[in-house]
CSV table of C-alpha atoms in Angstrom, one decimal:
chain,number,residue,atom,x,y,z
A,1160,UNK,CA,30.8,-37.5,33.9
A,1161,UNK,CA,30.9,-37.6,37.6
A,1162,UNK,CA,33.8,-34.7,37.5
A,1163,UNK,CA,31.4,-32.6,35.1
A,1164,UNK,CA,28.2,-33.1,37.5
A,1165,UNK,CA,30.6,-31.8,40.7
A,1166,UNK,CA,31.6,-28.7,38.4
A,1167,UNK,CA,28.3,-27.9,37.8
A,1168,UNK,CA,27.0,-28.5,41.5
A,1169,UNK,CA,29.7,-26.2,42.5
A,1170,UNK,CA,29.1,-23.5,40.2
A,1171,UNK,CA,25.5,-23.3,41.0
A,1172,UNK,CA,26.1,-22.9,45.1
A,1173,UNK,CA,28.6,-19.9,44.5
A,1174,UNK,CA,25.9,-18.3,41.8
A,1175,UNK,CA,22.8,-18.9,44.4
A,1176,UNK,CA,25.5,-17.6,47.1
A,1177,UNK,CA,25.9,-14.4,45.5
A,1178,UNK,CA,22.2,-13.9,44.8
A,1179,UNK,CA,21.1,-14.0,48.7
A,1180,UNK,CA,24.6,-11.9,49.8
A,1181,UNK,CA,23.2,-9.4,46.9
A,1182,UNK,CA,19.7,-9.5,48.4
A,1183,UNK,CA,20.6,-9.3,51.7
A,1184,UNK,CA,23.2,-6.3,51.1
A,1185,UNK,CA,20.3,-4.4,49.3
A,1186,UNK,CA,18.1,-4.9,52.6
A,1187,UNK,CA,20.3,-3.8,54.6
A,1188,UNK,CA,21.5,-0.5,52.7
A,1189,UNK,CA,17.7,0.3,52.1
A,1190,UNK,CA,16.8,0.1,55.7
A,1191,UNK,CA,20.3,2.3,56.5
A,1192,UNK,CA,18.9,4.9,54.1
A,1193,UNK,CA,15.2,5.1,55.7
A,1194,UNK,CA,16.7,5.1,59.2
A,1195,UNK,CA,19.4,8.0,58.6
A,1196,UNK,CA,17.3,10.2,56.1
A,1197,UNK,CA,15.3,13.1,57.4
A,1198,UNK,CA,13.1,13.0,54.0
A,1199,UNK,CA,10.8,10.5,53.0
A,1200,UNK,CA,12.1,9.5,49.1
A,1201,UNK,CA,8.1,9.3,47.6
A,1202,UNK,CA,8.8,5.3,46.0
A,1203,UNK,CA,6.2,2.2,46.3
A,1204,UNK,CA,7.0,0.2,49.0
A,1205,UNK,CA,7.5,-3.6,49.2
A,1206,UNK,CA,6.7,-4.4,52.4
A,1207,UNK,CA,3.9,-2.8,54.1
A,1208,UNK,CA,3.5,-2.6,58.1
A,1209,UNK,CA,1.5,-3.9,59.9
A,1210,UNK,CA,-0.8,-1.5,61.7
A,1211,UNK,CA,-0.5,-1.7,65.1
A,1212,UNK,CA,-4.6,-1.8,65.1
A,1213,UNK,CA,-4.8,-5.0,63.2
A,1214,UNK,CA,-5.0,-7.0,66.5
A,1215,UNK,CA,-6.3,-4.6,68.9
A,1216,UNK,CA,-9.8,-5.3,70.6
A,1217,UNK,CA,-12.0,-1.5,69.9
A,1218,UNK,CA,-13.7,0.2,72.1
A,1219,UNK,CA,-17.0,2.3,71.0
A,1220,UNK,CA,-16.1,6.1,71.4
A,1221,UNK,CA,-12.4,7.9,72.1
A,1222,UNK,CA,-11.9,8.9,75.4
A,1223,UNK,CA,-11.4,11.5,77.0
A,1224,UNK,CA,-13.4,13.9,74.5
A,1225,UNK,CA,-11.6,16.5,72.2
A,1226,UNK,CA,-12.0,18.7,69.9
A,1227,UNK,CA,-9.4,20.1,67.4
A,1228,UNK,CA,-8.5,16.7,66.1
A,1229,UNK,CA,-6.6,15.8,63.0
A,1230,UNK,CA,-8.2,12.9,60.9
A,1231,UNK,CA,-7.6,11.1,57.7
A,1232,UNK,CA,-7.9,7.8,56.5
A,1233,UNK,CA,-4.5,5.6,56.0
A,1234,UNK,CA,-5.6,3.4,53.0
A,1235,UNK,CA,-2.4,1.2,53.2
A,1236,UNK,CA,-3.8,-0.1,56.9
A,1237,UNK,CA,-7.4,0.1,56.4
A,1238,UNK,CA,-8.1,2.2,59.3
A,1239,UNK,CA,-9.2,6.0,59.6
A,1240,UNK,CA,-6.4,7.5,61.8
A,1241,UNK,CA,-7.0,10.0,64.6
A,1242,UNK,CA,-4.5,12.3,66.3
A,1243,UNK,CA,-4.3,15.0,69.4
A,1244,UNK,CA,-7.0,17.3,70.3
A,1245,UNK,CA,-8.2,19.3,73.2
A,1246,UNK,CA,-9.2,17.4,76.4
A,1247,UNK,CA,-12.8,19.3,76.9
A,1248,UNK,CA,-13.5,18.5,80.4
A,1249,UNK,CA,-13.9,21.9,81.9
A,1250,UNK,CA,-11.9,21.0,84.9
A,1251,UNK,CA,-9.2,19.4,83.1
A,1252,UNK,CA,-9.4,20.6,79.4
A,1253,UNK,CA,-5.6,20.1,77.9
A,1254,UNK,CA,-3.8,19.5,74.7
A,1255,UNK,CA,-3.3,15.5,73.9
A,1256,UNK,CA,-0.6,13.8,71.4
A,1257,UNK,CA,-2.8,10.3,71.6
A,1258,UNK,CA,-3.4,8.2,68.4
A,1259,UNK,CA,-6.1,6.9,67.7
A,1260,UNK,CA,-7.5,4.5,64.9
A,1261,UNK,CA,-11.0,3.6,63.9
A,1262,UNK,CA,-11.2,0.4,61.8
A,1263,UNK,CA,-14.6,0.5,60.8
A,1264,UNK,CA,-16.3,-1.1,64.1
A,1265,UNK,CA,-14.8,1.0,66.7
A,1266,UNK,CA,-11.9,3.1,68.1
A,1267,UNK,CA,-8.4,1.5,69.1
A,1268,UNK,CA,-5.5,4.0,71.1
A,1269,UNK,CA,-2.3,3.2,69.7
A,1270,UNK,CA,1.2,3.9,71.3
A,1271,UNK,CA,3.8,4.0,69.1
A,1272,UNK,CA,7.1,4.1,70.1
A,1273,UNK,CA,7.8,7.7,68.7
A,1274,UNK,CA,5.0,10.7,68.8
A,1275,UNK,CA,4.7,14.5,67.5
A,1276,UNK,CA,4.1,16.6,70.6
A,1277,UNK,CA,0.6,17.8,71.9
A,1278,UNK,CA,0.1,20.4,69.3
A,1279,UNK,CA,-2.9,21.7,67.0
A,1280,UNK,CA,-2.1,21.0,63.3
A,1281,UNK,CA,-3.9,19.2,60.0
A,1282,UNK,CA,-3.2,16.3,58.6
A,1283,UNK,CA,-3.7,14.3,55.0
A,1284,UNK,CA,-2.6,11.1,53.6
A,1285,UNK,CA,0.2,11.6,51.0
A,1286,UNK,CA,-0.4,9.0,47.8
A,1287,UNK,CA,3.1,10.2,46.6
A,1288,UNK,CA,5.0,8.9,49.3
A,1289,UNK,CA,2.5,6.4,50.6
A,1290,UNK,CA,2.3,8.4,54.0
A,1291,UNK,CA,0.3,10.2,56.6
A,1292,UNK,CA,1.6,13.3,57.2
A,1293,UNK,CA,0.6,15.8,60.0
A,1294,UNK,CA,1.7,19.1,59.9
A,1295,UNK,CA,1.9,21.0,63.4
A,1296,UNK,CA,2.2,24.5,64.5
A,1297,UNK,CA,2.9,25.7,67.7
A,1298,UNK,CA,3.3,29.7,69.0
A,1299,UNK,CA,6.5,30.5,70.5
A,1300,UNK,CA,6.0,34.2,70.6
A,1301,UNK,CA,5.0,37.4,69.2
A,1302,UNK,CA,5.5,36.7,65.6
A,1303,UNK,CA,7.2,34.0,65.6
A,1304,UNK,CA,5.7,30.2,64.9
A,1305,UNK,CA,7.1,26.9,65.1
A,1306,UNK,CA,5.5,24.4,62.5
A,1307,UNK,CA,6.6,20.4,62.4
A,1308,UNK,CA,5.7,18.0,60.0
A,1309,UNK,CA,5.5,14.4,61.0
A,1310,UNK,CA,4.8,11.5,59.2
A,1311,UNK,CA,2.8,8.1,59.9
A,1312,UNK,CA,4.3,4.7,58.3
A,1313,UNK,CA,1.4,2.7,60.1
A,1314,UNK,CA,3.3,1.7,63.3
A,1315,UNK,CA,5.1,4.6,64.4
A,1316,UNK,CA,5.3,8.3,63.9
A,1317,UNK,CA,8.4,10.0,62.2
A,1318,UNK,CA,9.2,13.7,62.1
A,1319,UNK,CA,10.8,15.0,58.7
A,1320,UNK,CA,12.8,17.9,58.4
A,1321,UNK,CA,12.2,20.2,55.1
A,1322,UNK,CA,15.2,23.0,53.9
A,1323,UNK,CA,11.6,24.7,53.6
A,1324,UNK,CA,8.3,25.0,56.4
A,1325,UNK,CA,5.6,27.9,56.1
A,1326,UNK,CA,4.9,29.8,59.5
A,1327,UNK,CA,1.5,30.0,60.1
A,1328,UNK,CA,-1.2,28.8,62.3
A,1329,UNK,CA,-4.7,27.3,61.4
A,1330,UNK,CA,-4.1,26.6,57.9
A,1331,UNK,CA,-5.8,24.6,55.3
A,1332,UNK,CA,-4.5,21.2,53.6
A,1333,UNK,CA,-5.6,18.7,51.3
A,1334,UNK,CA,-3.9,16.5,48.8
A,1335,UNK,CA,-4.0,17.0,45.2
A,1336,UNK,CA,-4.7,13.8,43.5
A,1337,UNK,CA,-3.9,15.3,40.0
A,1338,UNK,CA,-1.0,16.2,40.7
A,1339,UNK,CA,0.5,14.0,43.2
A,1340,UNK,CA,1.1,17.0,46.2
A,1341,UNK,CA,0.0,18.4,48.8
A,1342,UNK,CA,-1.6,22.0,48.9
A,1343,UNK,CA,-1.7,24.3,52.1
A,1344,UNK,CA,-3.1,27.7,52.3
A,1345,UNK,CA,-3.7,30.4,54.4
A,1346,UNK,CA,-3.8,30.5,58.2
A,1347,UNK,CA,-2.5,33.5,60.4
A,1348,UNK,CA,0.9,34.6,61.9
A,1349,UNK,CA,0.4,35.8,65.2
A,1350,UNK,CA,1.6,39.7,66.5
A,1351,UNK,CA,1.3,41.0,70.3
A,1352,UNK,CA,-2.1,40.8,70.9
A,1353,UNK,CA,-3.7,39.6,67.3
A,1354,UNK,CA,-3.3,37.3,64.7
A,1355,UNK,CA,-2.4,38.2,61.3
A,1356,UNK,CA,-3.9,36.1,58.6
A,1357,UNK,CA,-2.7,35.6,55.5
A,1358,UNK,CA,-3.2,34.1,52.0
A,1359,UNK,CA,-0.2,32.7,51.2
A,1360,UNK,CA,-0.3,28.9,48.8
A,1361,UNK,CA,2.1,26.2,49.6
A,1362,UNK,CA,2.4,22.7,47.9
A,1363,UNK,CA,4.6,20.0,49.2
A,1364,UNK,CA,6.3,17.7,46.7
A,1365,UNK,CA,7.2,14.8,48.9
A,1366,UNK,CA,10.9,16.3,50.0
A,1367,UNK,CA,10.0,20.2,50.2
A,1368,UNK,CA,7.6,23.2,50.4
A,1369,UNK,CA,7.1,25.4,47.9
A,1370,UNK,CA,5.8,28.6,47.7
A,1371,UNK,CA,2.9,29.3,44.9
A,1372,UNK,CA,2.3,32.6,43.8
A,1373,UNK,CA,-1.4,31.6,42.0
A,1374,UNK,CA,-2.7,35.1,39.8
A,1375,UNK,CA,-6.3,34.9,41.8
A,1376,UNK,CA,-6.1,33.8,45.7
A,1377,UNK,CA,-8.7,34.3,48.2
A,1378,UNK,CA,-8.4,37.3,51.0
A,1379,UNK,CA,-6.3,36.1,53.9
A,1380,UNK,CA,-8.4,33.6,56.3
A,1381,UNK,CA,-7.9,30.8,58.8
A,1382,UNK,CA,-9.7,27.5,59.5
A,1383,UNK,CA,-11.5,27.0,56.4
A,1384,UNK,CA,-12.6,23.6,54.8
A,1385,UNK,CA,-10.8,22.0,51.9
A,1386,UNK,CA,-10.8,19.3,50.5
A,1387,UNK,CA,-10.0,17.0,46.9
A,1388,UNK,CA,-12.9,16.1,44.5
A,1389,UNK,CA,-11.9,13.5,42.5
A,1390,UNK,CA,-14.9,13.8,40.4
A,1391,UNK,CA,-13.8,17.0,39.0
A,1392,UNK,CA,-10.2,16.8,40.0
A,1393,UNK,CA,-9.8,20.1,41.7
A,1394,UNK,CA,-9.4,21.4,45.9
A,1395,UNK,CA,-12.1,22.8,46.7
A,1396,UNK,CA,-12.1,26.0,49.9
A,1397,UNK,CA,-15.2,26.9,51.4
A,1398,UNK,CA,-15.5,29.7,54.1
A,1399,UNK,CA,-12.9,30.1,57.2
A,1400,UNK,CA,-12.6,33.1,59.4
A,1401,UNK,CA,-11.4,36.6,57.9
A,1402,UNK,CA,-10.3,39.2,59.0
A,1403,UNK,CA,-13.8,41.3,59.9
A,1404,UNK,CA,-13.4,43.6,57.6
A,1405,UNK,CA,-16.4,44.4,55.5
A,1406,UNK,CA,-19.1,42.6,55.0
A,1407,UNK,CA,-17.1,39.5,56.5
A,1408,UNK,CA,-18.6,37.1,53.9
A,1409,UNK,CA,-15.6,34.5,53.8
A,1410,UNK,CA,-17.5,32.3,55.9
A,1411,UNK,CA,-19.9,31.8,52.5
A,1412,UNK,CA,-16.9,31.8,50.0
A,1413,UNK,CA,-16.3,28.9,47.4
A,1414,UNK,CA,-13.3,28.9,45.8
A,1415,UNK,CA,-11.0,26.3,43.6
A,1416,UNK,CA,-7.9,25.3,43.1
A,1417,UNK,CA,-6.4,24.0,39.7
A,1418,UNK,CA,-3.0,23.7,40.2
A,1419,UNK,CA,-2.2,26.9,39.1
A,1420,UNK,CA,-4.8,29.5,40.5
A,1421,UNK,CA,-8.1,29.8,42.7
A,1422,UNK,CA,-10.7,30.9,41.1
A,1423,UNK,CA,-14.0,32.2,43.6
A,1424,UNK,CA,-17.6,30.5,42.5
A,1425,UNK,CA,-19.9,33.2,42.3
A,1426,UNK,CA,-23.5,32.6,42.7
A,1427,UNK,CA,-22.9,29.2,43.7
A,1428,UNK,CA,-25.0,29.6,46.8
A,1429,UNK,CA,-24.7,29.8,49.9
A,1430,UNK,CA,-25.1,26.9,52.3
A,1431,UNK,CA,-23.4,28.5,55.3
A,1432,UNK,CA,-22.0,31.3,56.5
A,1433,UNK,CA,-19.7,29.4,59.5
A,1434,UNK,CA,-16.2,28.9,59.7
A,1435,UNK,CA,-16.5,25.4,61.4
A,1436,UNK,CA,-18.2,23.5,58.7
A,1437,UNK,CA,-16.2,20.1,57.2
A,1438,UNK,CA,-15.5,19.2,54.0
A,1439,UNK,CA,-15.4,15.3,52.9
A,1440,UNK,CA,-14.9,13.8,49.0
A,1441,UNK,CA,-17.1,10.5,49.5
A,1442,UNK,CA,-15.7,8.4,46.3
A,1443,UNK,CA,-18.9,6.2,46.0
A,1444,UNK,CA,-21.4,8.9,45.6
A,1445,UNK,CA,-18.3,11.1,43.6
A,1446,UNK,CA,-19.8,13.9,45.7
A,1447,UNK,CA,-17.9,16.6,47.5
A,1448,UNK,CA,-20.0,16.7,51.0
A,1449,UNK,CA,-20.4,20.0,52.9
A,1450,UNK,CA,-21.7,20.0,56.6
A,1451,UNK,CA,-21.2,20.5,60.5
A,1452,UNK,CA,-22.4,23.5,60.7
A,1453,UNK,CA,-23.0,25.0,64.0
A,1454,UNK,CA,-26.8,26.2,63.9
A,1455,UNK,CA,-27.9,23.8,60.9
A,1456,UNK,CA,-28.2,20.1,60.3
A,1457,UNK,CA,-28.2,20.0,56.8
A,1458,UNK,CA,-25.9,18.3,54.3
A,1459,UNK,CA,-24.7,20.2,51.2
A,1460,UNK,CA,-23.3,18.4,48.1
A,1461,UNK,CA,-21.0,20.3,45.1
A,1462,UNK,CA,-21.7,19.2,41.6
A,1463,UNK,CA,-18.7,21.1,39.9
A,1464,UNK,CA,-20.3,24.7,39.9
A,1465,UNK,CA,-22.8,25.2,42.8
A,1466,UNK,CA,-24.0,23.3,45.9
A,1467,UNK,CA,-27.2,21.5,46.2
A,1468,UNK,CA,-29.1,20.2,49.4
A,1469,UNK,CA,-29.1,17.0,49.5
A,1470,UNK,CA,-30.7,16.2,53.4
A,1471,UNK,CA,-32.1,18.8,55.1
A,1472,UNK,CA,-31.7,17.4,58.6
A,1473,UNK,CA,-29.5,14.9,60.6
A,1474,UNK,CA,-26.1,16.0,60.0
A,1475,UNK,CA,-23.9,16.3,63.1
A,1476,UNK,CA,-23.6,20.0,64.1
A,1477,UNK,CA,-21.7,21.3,67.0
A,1478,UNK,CA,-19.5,23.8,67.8
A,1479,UNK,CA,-16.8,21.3,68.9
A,1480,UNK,CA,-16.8,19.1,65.7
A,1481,UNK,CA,-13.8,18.2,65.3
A,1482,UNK,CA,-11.8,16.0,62.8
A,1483,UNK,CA,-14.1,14.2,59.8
A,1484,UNK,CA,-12.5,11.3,56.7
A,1485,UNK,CA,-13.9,9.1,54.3
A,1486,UNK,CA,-13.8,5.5,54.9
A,1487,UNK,CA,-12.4,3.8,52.1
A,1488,UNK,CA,-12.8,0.5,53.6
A,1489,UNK,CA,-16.3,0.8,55.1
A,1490,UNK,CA,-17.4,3.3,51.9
A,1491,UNK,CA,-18.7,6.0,54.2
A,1492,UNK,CA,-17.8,9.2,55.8
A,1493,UNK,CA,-16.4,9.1,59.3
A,1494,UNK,CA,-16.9,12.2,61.8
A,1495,UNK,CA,-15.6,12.7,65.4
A,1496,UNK,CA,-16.7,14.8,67.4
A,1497,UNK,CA,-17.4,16.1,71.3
A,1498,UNK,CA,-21.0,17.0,72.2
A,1499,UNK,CA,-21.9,19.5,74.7
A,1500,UNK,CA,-20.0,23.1,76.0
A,1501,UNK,CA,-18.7,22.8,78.9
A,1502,UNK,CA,-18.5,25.9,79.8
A,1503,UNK,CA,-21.8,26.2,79.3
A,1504,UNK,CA,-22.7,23.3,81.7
A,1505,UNK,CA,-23.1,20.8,79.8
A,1506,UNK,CA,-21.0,17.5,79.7
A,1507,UNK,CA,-19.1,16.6,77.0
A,1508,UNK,CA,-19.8,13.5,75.2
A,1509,UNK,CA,-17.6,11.7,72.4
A,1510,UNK,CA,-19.4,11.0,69.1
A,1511,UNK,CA,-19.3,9.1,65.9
A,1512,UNK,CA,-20.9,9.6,63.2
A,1513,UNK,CA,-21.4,7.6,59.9
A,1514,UNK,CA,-22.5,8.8,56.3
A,1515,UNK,CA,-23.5,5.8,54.2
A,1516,UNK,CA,-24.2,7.9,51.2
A,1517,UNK,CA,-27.9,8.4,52.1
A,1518,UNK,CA,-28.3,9.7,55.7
A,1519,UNK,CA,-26.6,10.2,59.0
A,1520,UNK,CA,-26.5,8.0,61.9
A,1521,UNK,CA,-24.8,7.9,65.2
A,1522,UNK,CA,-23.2,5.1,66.3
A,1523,UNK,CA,-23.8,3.4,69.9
């Protein structure tokens, strides 16, 4: 009996043995993989990281003020991330890699061990591969652009290295819910002494770009405002900056993605005709918000085939608006932005702004 009992004693120690040499062999070959691959593999992850926010003390407003941000809220953190800008200080205005992170009650820096360079650029949170990514562009000469994509894992930044990058400058992204990729259009390729722009549809699939060639696309046009609406699963475009030609009425435009096309709303009013107006999805509400225009206050909402005013004052407007997200945590639309042209005399002022589904209101 005693023999029998020290047989089975022993058997079980090797099993168990095996079990954490297994586990601990899988560990290590997983975190081999993420260390030496340039791509992201789009899986659920285990282990989350701990934002480097969680136990930071905030301050009120980001300093120094910017425009030209990137924003978009990480929902695996909790916290509405914040990167780059323009310094707009007019004795000292300059391009800024800083990260920043707003987690509901104010704004933390973070410093991660690895950045992207100080360059302008977009940026959306990518369900698929449970990531931020940032895409950057940068002109290196006539004609000739260098874009980077980087990627945010909640503690430090990663840059990722496609077979395939579009070339352009000041183009458009937002992720498609519906089907699980990111979409980019548009933006401009510069030449000697102009810019280019173009009309061109990417989508990225977790591991590459690739090119769309939609049967309806809108004319060639940078900066414009997209966005996903979950209500009625489609990205929607409104306005940007064309060309000139014409009647130069991009600025007013609607249009839709599907995942196959764009297809322009006509007739489905015109709220503004400015290329620096924002577009946010607030999920309580299941509206589509439209606002930040430069010479109105109002806020515009899209019901699936034409926009309707909802407030006719108190929106933030300024010309230097400059990254907006939707707070899943808090429930309410987040805006950054930096008050006052300095070349104009006035001194710029950082701002936040929170939509709480009803009105506007500046925080302290």
């Amino acid at each position: 009996m005693l023999v029998m009992s020290l047989a089975l004693l022993v058997v079980l120690i090797v099993v168990l043995s095996w079990v954490a040499f297994q586990l601990y062999a899988g560990t290590e070959k997983l975190s081999t993989q993420n260390a030496s691959s340039p791509h992201l593999i789009p899986t659920r992850q285990a282990h989350v990281p701990t934002s480097t926010i969680a136990n930071a003390t905030p301050v009120p407003q980001v300093t120094p003020p910017r425009s030209d941000s990137a924003m978009t809220y990480d929902p695996l953190h909790h916290v509405v991330l914040l990167f780059g800008g323009t310094t707009t200080e007019a004795t000292d205005a300059q391009q800024t890699n800083e990260t920043w992170a707003w987690n509901g009650h104010g704004w933390k820096q973070l410093h991660p061990a690895s950045s992207p360079p100080a360059l302008q650029g977009t940026m959306v949170y990518d369900a698929a591969s449970q990531r931020v990514i940032l895409f950057l562009y940068q002109v290196q000469s006539a004609g000739k652009v260098a874009n980077e994509m980087w990627s945010w894992d909640g503690t430090t930044w990663q840059q990722l290295y496609p077979e395939t990058m579009p070339e352009a400058v000041g183009a458009s992204m937002a992720y498609d819910e519906a089907r699980h990729e990111i979409v980019l259009f548009g933006g401009g390729v510069p030449s000697m002494r102009t810019v280019t722009l173009i009309n061109t549809t990417w989508t990225w699939d977790g591991m590459n770009w690739r090119r769309q060639y939609p049967a309806t696309s809108p004319s060639p046009r940078s900066g414009a405002a997209m966005t996903y609406d979950a209500a009625h699963q489609q990205i929607i475009l409104y306005g940007g900056a064309g060309d000139g030609s014409g009647a130069s009425s991009v600025a007013s435009e609607t249009w839709i993605w599907d995942g196959m096309t764009w297809q322009q709303h006509n007739g489905a009013g015109i709220p503004f005709q400015d290329q620096n107006v924002r577009l946010v999805y607030d999920s309580v509400t299941q509206q589509t918000l439209l606002f930040g225009a430069t010479n109105s206050d109002a806020t515009w909402t899209w019901n699936g085939s034409q926009w309707v005013r909802t407030t006719a004052h108190g929106a933030p407007t300024t010309p230097y608006l400059s990254a907006s997200a939707y707070d899943n945590a808090a429930q309410s639309v987040i805006v950054y932005a930096a008050q006052g042209d300095s070349k104009m005399g006035a001194t710029p002022v950082s701002q936040t702004w929170i939509w709480n589904g009803t009105v506007w209101k500046l925080q302290p």
